[in-house]
Coordinates of C-alpha atoms in Angstrom, one line a residue:
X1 CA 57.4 73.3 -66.9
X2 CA 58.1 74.0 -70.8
X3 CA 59.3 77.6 -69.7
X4 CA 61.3 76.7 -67.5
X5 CA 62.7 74.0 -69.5
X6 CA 63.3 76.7 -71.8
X7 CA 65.4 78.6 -70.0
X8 CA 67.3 75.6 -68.9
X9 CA 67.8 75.4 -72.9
X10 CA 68.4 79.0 -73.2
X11 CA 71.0 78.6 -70.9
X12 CA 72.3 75.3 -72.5
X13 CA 72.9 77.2 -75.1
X14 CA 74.6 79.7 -73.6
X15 CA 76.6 77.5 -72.0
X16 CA 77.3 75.8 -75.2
X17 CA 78.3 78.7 -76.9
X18 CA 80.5 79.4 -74.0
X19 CA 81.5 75.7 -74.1
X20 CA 82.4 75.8 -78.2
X21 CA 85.0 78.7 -76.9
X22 CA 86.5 76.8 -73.7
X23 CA 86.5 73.5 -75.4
X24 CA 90.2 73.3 -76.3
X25 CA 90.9 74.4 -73.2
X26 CA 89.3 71.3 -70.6
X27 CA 88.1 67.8 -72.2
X28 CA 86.4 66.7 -68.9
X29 CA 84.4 69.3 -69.1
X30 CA 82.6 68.8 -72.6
X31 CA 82.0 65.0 -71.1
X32 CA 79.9 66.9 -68.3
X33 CA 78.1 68.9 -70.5
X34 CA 77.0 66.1 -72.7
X35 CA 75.7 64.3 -70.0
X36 CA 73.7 67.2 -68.7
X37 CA 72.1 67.5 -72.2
X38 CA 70.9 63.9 -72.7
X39 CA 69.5 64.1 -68.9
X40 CA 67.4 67.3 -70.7
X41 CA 66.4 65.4 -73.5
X42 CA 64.9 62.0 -71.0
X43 CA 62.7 65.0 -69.3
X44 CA 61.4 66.5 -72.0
X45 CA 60.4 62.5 -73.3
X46 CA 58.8 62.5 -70.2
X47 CA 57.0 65.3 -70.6
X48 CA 55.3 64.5 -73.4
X49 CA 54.4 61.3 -72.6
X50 CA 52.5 62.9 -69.8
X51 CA 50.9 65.7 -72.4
X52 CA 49.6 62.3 -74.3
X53 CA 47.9 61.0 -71.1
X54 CA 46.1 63.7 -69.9
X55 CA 44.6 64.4 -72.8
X56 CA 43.7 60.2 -73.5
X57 CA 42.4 61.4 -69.9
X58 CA 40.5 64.7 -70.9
X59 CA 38.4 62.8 -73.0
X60 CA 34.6 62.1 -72.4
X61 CA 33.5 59.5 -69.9
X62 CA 30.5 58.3 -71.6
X63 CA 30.8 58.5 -75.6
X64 CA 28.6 57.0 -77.7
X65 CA 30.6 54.4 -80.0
X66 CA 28.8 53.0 -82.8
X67 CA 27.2 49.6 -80.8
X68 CA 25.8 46.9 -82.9
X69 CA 22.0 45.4 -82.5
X70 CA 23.2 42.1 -80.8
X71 CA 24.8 44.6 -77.7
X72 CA 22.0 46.7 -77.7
X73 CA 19.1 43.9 -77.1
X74 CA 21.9 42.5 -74.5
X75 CA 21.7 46.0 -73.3
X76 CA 18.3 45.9 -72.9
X77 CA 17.5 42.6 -71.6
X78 CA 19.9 43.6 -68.9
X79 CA 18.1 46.8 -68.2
X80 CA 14.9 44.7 -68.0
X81 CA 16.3 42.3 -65.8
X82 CA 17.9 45.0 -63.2
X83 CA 14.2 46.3 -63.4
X84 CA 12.8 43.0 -62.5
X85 CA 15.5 42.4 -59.7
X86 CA 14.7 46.2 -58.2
X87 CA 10.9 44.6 -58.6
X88 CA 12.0 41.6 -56.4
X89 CA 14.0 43.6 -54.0
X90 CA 11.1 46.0 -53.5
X91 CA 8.8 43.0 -53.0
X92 CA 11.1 41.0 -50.7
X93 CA 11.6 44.6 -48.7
X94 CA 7.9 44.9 -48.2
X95 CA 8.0 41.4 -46.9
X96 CA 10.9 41.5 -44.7
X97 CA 8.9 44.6 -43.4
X98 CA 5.7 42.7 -42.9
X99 CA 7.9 40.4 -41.6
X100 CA 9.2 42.3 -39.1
X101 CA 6.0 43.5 -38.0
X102 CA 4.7 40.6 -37.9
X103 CA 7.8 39.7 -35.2
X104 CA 7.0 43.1 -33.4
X105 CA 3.1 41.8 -33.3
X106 CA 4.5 38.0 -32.2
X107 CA 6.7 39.5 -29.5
X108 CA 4.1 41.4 -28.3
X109 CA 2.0 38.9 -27.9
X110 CA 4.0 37.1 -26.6
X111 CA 5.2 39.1 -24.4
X112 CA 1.4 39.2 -23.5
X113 CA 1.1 35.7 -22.8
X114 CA 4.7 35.5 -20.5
X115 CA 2.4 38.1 -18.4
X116 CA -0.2 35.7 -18.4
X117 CA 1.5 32.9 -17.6
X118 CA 3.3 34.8 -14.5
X119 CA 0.0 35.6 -13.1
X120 CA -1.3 32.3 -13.6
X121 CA 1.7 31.1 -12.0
X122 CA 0.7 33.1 -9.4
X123 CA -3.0 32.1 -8.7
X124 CA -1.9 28.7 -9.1
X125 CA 0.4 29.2 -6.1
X126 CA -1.9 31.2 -4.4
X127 CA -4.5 28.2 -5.0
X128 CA -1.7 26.0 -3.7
X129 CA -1.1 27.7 -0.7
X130 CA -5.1 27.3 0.0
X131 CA -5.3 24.1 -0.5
X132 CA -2.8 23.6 2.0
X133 CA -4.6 25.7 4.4
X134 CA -7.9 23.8 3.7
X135 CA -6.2 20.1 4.2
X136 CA -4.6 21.5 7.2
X137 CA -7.9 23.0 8.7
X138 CA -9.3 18.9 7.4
X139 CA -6.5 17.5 10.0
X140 CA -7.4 19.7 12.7
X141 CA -10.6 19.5 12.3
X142 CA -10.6 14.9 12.2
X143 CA -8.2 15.4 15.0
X144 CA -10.5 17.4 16.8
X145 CA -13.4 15.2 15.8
X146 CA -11.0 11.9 17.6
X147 CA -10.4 14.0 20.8
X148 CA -14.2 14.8 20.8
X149 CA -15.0 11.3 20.2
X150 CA -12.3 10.2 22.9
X151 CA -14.4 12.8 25.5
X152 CA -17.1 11.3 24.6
X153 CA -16.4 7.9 25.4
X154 CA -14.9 8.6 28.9
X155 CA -18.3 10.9 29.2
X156 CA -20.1 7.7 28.3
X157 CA -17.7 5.6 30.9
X158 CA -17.9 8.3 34.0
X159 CA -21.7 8.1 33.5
X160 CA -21.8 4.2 33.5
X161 CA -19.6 4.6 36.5
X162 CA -21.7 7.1 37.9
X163 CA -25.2 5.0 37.2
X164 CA -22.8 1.5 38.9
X165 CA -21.8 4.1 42.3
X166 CA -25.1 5.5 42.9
X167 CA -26.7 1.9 42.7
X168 CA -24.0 0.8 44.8
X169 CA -25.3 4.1 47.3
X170 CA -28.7 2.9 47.1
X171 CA -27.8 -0.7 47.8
X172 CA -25.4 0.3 51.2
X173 CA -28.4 3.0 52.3
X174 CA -31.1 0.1 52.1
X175 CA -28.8 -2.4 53.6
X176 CA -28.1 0.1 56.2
X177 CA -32.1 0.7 56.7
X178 CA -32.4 -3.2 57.2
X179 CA -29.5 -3.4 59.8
X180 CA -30.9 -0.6 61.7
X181 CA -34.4 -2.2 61.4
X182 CA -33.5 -5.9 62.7
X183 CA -31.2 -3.8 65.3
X184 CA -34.6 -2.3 66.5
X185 CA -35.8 -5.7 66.2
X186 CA -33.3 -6.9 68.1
X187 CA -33.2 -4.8 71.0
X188 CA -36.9 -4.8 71.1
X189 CA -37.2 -8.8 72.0
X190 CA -34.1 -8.5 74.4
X191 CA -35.8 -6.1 76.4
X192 CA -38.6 -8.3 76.5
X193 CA -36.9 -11.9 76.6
X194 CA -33.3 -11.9 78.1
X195 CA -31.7 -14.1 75.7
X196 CA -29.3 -17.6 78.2
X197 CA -25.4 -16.9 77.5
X198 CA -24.3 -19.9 75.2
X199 CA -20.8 -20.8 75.7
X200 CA -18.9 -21.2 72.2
X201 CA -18.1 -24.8 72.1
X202 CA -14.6 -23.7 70.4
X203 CA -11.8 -22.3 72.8
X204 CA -8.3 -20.9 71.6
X205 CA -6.9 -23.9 73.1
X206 CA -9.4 -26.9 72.4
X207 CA -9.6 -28.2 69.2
X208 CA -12.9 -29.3 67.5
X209 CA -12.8 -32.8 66.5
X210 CA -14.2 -33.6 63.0
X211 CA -13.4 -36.8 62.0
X212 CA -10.1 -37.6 59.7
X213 CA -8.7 -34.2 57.5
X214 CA -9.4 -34.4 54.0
X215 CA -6.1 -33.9 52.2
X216 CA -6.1 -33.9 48.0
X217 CA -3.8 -36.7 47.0
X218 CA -0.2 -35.8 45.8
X219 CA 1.9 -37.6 43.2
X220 CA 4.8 -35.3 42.7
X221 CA 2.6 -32.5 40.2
X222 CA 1.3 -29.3 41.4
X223 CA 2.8 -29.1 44.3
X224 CA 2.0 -25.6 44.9
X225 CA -2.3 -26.0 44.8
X226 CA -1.7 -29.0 47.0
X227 CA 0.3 -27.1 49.6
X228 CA -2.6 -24.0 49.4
X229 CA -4.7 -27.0 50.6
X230 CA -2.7 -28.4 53.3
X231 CA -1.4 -24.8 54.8
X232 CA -5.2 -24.2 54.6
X233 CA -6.2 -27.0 56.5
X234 CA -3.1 -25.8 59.6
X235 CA -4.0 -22.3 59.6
X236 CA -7.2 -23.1 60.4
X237 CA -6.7 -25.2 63.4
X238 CA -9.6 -27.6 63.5
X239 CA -7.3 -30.6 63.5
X240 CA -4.8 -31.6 66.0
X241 CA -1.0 -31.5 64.9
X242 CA -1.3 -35.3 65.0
X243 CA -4.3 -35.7 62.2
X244 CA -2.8 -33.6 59.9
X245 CA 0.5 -35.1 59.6
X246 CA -1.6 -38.9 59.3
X247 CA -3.6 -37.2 56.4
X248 CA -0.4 -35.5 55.0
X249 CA 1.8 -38.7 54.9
X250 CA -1.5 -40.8 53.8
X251 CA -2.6 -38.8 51.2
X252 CA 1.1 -38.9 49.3
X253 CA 1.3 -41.2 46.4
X254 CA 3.6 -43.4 44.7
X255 CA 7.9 -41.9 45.0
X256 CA 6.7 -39.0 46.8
X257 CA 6.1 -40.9 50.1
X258 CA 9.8 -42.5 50.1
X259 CA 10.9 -38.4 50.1
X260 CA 9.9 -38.7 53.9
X261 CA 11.5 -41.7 55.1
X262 CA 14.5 -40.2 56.2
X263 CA 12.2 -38.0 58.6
X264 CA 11.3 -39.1 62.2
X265 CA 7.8 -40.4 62.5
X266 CA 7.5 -37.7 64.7
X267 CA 7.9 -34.6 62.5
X268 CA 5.1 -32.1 62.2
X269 CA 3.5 -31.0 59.1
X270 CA 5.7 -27.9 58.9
X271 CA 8.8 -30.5 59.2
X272 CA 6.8 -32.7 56.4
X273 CA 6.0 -29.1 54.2
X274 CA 9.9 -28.5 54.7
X275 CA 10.9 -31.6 53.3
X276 CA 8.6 -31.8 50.2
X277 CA 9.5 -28.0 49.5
X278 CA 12.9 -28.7 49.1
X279 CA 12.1 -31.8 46.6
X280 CA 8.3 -30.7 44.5
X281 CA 9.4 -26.7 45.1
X282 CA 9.9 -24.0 42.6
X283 CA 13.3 -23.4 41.6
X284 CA 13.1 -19.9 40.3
X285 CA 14.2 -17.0 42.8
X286 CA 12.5 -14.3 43.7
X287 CA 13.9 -12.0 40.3
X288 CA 13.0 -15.0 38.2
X289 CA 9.8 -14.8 39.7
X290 CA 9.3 -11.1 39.6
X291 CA 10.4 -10.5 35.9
X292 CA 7.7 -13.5 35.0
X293 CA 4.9 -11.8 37.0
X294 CA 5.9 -8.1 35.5
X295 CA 6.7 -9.7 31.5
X296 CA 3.5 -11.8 31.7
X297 CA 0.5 -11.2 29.2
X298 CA -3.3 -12.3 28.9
X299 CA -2.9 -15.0 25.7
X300 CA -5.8 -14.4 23.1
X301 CA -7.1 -18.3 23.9
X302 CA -7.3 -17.0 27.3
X303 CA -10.4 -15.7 29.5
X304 CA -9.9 -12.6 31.4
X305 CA -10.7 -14.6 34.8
X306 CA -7.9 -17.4 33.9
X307 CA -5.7 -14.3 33.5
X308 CA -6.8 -12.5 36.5
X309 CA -6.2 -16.0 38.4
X310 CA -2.6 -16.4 37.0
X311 CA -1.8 -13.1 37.9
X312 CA -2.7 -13.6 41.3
X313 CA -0.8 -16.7 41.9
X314 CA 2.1 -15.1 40.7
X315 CA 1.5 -12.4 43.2
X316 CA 1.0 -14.6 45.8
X317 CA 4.6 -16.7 45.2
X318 CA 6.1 -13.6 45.6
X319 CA 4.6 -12.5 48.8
X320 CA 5.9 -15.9 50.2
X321 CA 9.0 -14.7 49.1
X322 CA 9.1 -11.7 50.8
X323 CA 9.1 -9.9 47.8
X324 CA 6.0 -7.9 48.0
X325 CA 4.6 -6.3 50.7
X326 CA 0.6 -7.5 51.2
X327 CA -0.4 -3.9 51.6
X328 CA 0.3 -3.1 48.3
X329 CA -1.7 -6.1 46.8
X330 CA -4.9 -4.3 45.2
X331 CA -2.8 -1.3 43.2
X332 CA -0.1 -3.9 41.9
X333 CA -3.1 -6.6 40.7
X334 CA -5.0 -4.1 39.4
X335 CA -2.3 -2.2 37.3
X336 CA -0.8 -5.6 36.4
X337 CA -4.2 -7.5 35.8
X338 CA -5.2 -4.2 33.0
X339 CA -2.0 -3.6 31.3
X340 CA -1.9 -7.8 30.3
X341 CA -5.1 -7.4 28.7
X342 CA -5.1 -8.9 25.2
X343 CA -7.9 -6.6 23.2
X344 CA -7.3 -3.4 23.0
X345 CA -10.8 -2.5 23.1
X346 CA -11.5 -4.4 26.4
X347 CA -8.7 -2.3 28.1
X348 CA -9.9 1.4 27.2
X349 CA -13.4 0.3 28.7
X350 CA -11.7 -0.9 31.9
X351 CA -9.5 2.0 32.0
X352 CA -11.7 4.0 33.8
X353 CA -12.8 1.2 36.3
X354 CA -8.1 0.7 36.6
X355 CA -8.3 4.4 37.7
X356 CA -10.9 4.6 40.5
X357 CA -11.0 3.3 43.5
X358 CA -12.3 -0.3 42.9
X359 CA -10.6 -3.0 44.3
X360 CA -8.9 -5.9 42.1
X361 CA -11.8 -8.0 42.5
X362 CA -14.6 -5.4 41.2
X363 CA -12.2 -4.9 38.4
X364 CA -11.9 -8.2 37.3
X365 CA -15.6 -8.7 37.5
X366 CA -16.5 -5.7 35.3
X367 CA -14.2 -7.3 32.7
X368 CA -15.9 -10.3 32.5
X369 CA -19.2 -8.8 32.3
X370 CA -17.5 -6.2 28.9
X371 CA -15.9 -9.5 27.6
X372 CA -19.3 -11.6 27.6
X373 CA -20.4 -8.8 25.9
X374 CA -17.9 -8.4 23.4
X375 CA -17.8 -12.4 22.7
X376 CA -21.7 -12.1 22.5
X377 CA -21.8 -9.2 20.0
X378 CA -19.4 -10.3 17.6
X379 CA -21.2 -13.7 17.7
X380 CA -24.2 -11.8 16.2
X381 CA -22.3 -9.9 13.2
X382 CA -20.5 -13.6 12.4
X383 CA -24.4 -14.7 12.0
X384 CA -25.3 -11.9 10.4
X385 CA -22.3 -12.4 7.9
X386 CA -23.2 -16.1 7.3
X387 CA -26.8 -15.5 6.9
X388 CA -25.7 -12.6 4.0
X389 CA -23.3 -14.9 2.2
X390 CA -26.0 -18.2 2.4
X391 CA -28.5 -15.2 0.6
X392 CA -25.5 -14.3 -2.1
X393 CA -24.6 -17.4 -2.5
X394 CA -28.2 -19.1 -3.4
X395 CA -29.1 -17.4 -6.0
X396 CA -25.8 -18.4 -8.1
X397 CA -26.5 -21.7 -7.5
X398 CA -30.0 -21.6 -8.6
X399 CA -28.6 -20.1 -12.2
X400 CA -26.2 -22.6 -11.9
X401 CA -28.3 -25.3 -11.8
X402 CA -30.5 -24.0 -14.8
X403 CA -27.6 -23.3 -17.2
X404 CA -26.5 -26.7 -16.1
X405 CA -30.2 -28.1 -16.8
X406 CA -30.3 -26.1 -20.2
X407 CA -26.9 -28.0 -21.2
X408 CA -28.1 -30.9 -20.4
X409 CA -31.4 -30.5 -22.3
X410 CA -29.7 -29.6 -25.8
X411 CA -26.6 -32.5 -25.4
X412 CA -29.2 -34.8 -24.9
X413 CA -31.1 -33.4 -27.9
X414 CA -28.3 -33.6 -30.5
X415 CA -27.3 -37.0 -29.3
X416 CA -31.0 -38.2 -30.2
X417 CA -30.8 -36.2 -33.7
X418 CA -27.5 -38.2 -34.2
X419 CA -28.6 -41.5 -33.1
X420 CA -31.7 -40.7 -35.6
X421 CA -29.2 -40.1 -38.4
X422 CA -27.3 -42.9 -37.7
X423 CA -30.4 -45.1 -37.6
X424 CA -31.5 -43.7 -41.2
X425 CA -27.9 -44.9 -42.5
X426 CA -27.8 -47.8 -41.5
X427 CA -32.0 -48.4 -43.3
X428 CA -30.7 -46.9 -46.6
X429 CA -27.3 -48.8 -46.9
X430 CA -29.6 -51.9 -46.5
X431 CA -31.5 -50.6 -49.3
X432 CA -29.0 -50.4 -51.5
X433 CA -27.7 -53.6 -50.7
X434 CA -31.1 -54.8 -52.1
X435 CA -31.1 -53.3 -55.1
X436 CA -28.0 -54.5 -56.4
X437 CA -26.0 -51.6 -55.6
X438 CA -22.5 -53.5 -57.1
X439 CA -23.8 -54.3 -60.6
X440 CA -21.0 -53.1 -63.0
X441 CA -22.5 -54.0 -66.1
X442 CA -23.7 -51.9 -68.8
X443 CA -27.1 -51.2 -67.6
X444 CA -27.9 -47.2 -66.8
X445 CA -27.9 -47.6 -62.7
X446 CA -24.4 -48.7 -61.7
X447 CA -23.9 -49.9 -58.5
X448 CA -21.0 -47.8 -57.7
X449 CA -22.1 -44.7 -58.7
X450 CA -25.5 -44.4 -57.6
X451 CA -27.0 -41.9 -55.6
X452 CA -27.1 -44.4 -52.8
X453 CA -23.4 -45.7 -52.9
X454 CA -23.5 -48.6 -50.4
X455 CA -20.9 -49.4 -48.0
X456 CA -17.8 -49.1 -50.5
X457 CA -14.8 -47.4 -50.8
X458 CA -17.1 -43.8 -52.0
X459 CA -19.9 -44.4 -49.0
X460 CA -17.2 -44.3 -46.5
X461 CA -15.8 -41.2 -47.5
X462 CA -18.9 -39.9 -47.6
X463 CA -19.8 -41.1 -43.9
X464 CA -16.1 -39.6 -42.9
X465 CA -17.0 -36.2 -44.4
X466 CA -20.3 -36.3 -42.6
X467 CA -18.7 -37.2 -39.5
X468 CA -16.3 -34.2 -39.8
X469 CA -18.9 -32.0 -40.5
X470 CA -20.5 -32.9 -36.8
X471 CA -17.5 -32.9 -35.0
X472 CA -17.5 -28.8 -35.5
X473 CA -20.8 -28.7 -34.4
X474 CA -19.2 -30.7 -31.2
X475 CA -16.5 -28.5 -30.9
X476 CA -18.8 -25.4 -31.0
X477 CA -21.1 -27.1 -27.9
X478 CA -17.5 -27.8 -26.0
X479 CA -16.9 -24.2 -26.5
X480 CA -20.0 -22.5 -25.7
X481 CA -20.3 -24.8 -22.2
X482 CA -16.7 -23.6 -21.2
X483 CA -17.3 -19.9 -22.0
X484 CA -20.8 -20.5 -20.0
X485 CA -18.7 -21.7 -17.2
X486 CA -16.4 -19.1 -17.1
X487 CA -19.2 -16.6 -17.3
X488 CA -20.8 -18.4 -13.9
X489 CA -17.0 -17.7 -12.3
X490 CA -16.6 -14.2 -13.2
X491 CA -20.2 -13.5 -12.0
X492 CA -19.7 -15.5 -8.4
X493 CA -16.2 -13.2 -8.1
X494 CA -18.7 -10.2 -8.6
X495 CA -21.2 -11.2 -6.0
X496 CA -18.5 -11.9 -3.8
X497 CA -16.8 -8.7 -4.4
X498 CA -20.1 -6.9 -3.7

């Protein structure tokens, strides 16, 4: 840069030489050239200012100045402490690293224990599942052991039924022996004896005379048993039309004989039957009648042969009606008759009895006999149960009654000790009395305030704080009777739990 500076100067000069000879000739021009020579002398300032820093810049980094002993121990100290702090950061490294591999070691382990928990997870479920299995092996298994127990019974109930139809077979066989037998019989002594021809004293068109018909009086209630009677009494045909409608008009009673003025007196009893029909009758039609005898029940006051006798009138309304045909009578009684039942238990033994072939009557005998039974059996467990509750129930009576004794024993003790007490008072206030107990004079014994004080303002108080004294002991009795007492409660609940 100085070089070529140099030149530039060289130059300068040059051209100031060459200037100095042209300088008369243009004026602008020496204006130019100073100019040009004060720009030359601004970059040679520069330079040198830049000469200056680069050697401020040459310089050494790290010179030793001449320090004094106050930096130098500051020095020091400093240097001591970055020692201790690269001390501390080497010791907080090597925790951070046991740190960390005490993390590594946690999430290991627990990454052991997630493991663990997902196959625990999984026996438990498994476990689950089994459980399952096993309650629902339980329920087939108690539903197995009900049908079981169901086959059982109807076992139990075709063998009665068997054991009832091969008596009945023995019965017909031996009944059919002794017909056959008196047949032998028979034929035997008509061979021998030719027996007269009687003539039966009773034609289809002769009557047999026997005396008046008995008809049941009739005042206007239950009409229908008293027309059973009387259409009874025609169908049969032992009276003559004439009898019957004597003992039907004679054996009406109060009103109910005016209902037949209005007939002729020579109206027969179907005429007479007619009329009271229209008047005592039932006024329920036939599907009245037939949703009473299919919605009707056995009520549980009620025997199984009221209920089988019901039924059957029912039926029997309804046949007059037309409404049932008579050939039917047995299956509709006997499905009615065992669906009304009121036990349960009564209708599964009779439900094998409803399915065969026995006739209404059979059936409803069979369920008298179970229901006797029944009524006859739980009569013996409600003995049973008194008789075990009379045992519980004496022997908490018995400790009753000797808590109650021992009670009575001690109140009667402490009201002796207090009447005893009271007694030995009442001798030594006396006593005092005697002696002069209200002398005030100057004498060593004064009356008030003696040992024995009398019956003055200090003997009462005394009596009062020995009367308060006893009324704890009181208390504690009251206390110790009622916690006995509730002790006898709690032990009768027990007994009666048990």
């Amino acid at each position: 840069m100085k070089d070529r500076y140099s030149n530039i100067n060289e130059t300068g000069s040059i051209y100031d030489k060459k200037s100095t000879e042209i300088k008369d000739e243009n004026p602008f021009q020496n204006t130019r050239r100073e100019l040009y020579q004060d720009e030359l002398n601004d970059n040679e300032e520069s330079e040198n200012r830049s000469e200056e820093r680069n050697k401020e810049n040459k310089r050494p980094l790290y010179s030793e100045p001449a320090y004094s002993s106050e930096y130098r121990e500051a020095m020091q100290k400093m240097k001591s402490m970055s020692r201790e702090f690269d001390e501390i950061k080497k010791g907080q490294e090597l925790e951070l690293s046991k740190m960390l591999e005490q993390k590594r070691q946690f999430e290991i382990q627990r990454q052991k224990k997630l493991e663990e928990e997902a196959e625990l997870q999984e026996s438990i479920e498994e476990l689950e599942l089994k459980e399952k299995e096993i309650e629902l092996n339980q329920l087939k298994a108690s539903k197995l052991k009900m049908e079981m127990e169901a086959i059982r019974k109807d076992d139990e109930c075709v063998n009665k039924n068997l054991k009832i139809l091969r008596l009945r077979r023995c019965e017909l066989l031996e009944r059919i022996q002794l017909k056959k037998t008196s047949l032998e019989t028979e034929t035997e002594e008509k061979v021998k004896k030719p027996e007269p021809k009687i003539e039966s004293g009773i034609s289809k068109q002769d009557h047999v005379f026997v005396g008046k018909p008995f008809v049941p009086a009739f005042d206007g209630k239950n009409f229908e048993d008293w027309k059973i009677e009387v259409e009874c009494l025609v169908k049969s045909k032992m009276y003559p039309e004439p009898l019957l409608t004597q003992g039907i008009r004679a054996s009406l009673k109060g009103n109910t004989r005016r209902r037949l003025q209005s007939l002729n007196p020579s109206a027969t009893s179907a005429e007479l039957l007619e009329k009271l029909e229209e008047v005592y009758g039932s006024l329920k039609e036939s599907d009245a009648l037939m949703q009473d005898f299919y919605s009707s029940k056995q009520n549980p006051s009620e025997s199984a042969s009221d209920w089988g006798v019901r039924v059957e009138n029912v039926f029997q309304k309804l046949v007059r009606k037309g409404e049932i045909d008579t050939s039917q009578r047995n299956t509709i009684l006997k499905r009615k008759f065992w669906r009304g039942l009121y036990r349960d238990k009564l209708r599964e033994a009779m439900r094998v009895s409803h399915e065969s072939t026995d006739t209404f009557e059979i059936l409803r005998k069979k369920t008298r006999k179970e229901e006797e039974e029944m009524d006859s059996d739980s009569k013996v467990v409600s003995q049973n149960e008194t008789e075990h509750s009379s045992k519980v129930h004496q022997p908490i009576r018995t400790i009753q009654n000797t808590k109650e004794s021992k009670l009575d024993t001690v109140l009667n003790r402490m009201e002796a000790l207090e009447r005893e007490i009271q007694e030995l008072r009442r001798d030594k206030s006396q006593g005092v009395k005697d002696r002069g107990g209200f002398f005030r004079g100057r004498s060593r014994f004064r009356g008030g305030r003696g040992e024995y004080r009398g019956r003055g303002r200090d003997g009462r108080d005394e009596s009062q704080r020995r009367e308060n004294k006893r009324e704890p002991l009181k208390e504690k009795v009251d206390k110790q009777k009622q916690e006995q007492t509730n002790q006898e409660k709690s032990d009768k609940k027990e007994q009666l739990n048990e």
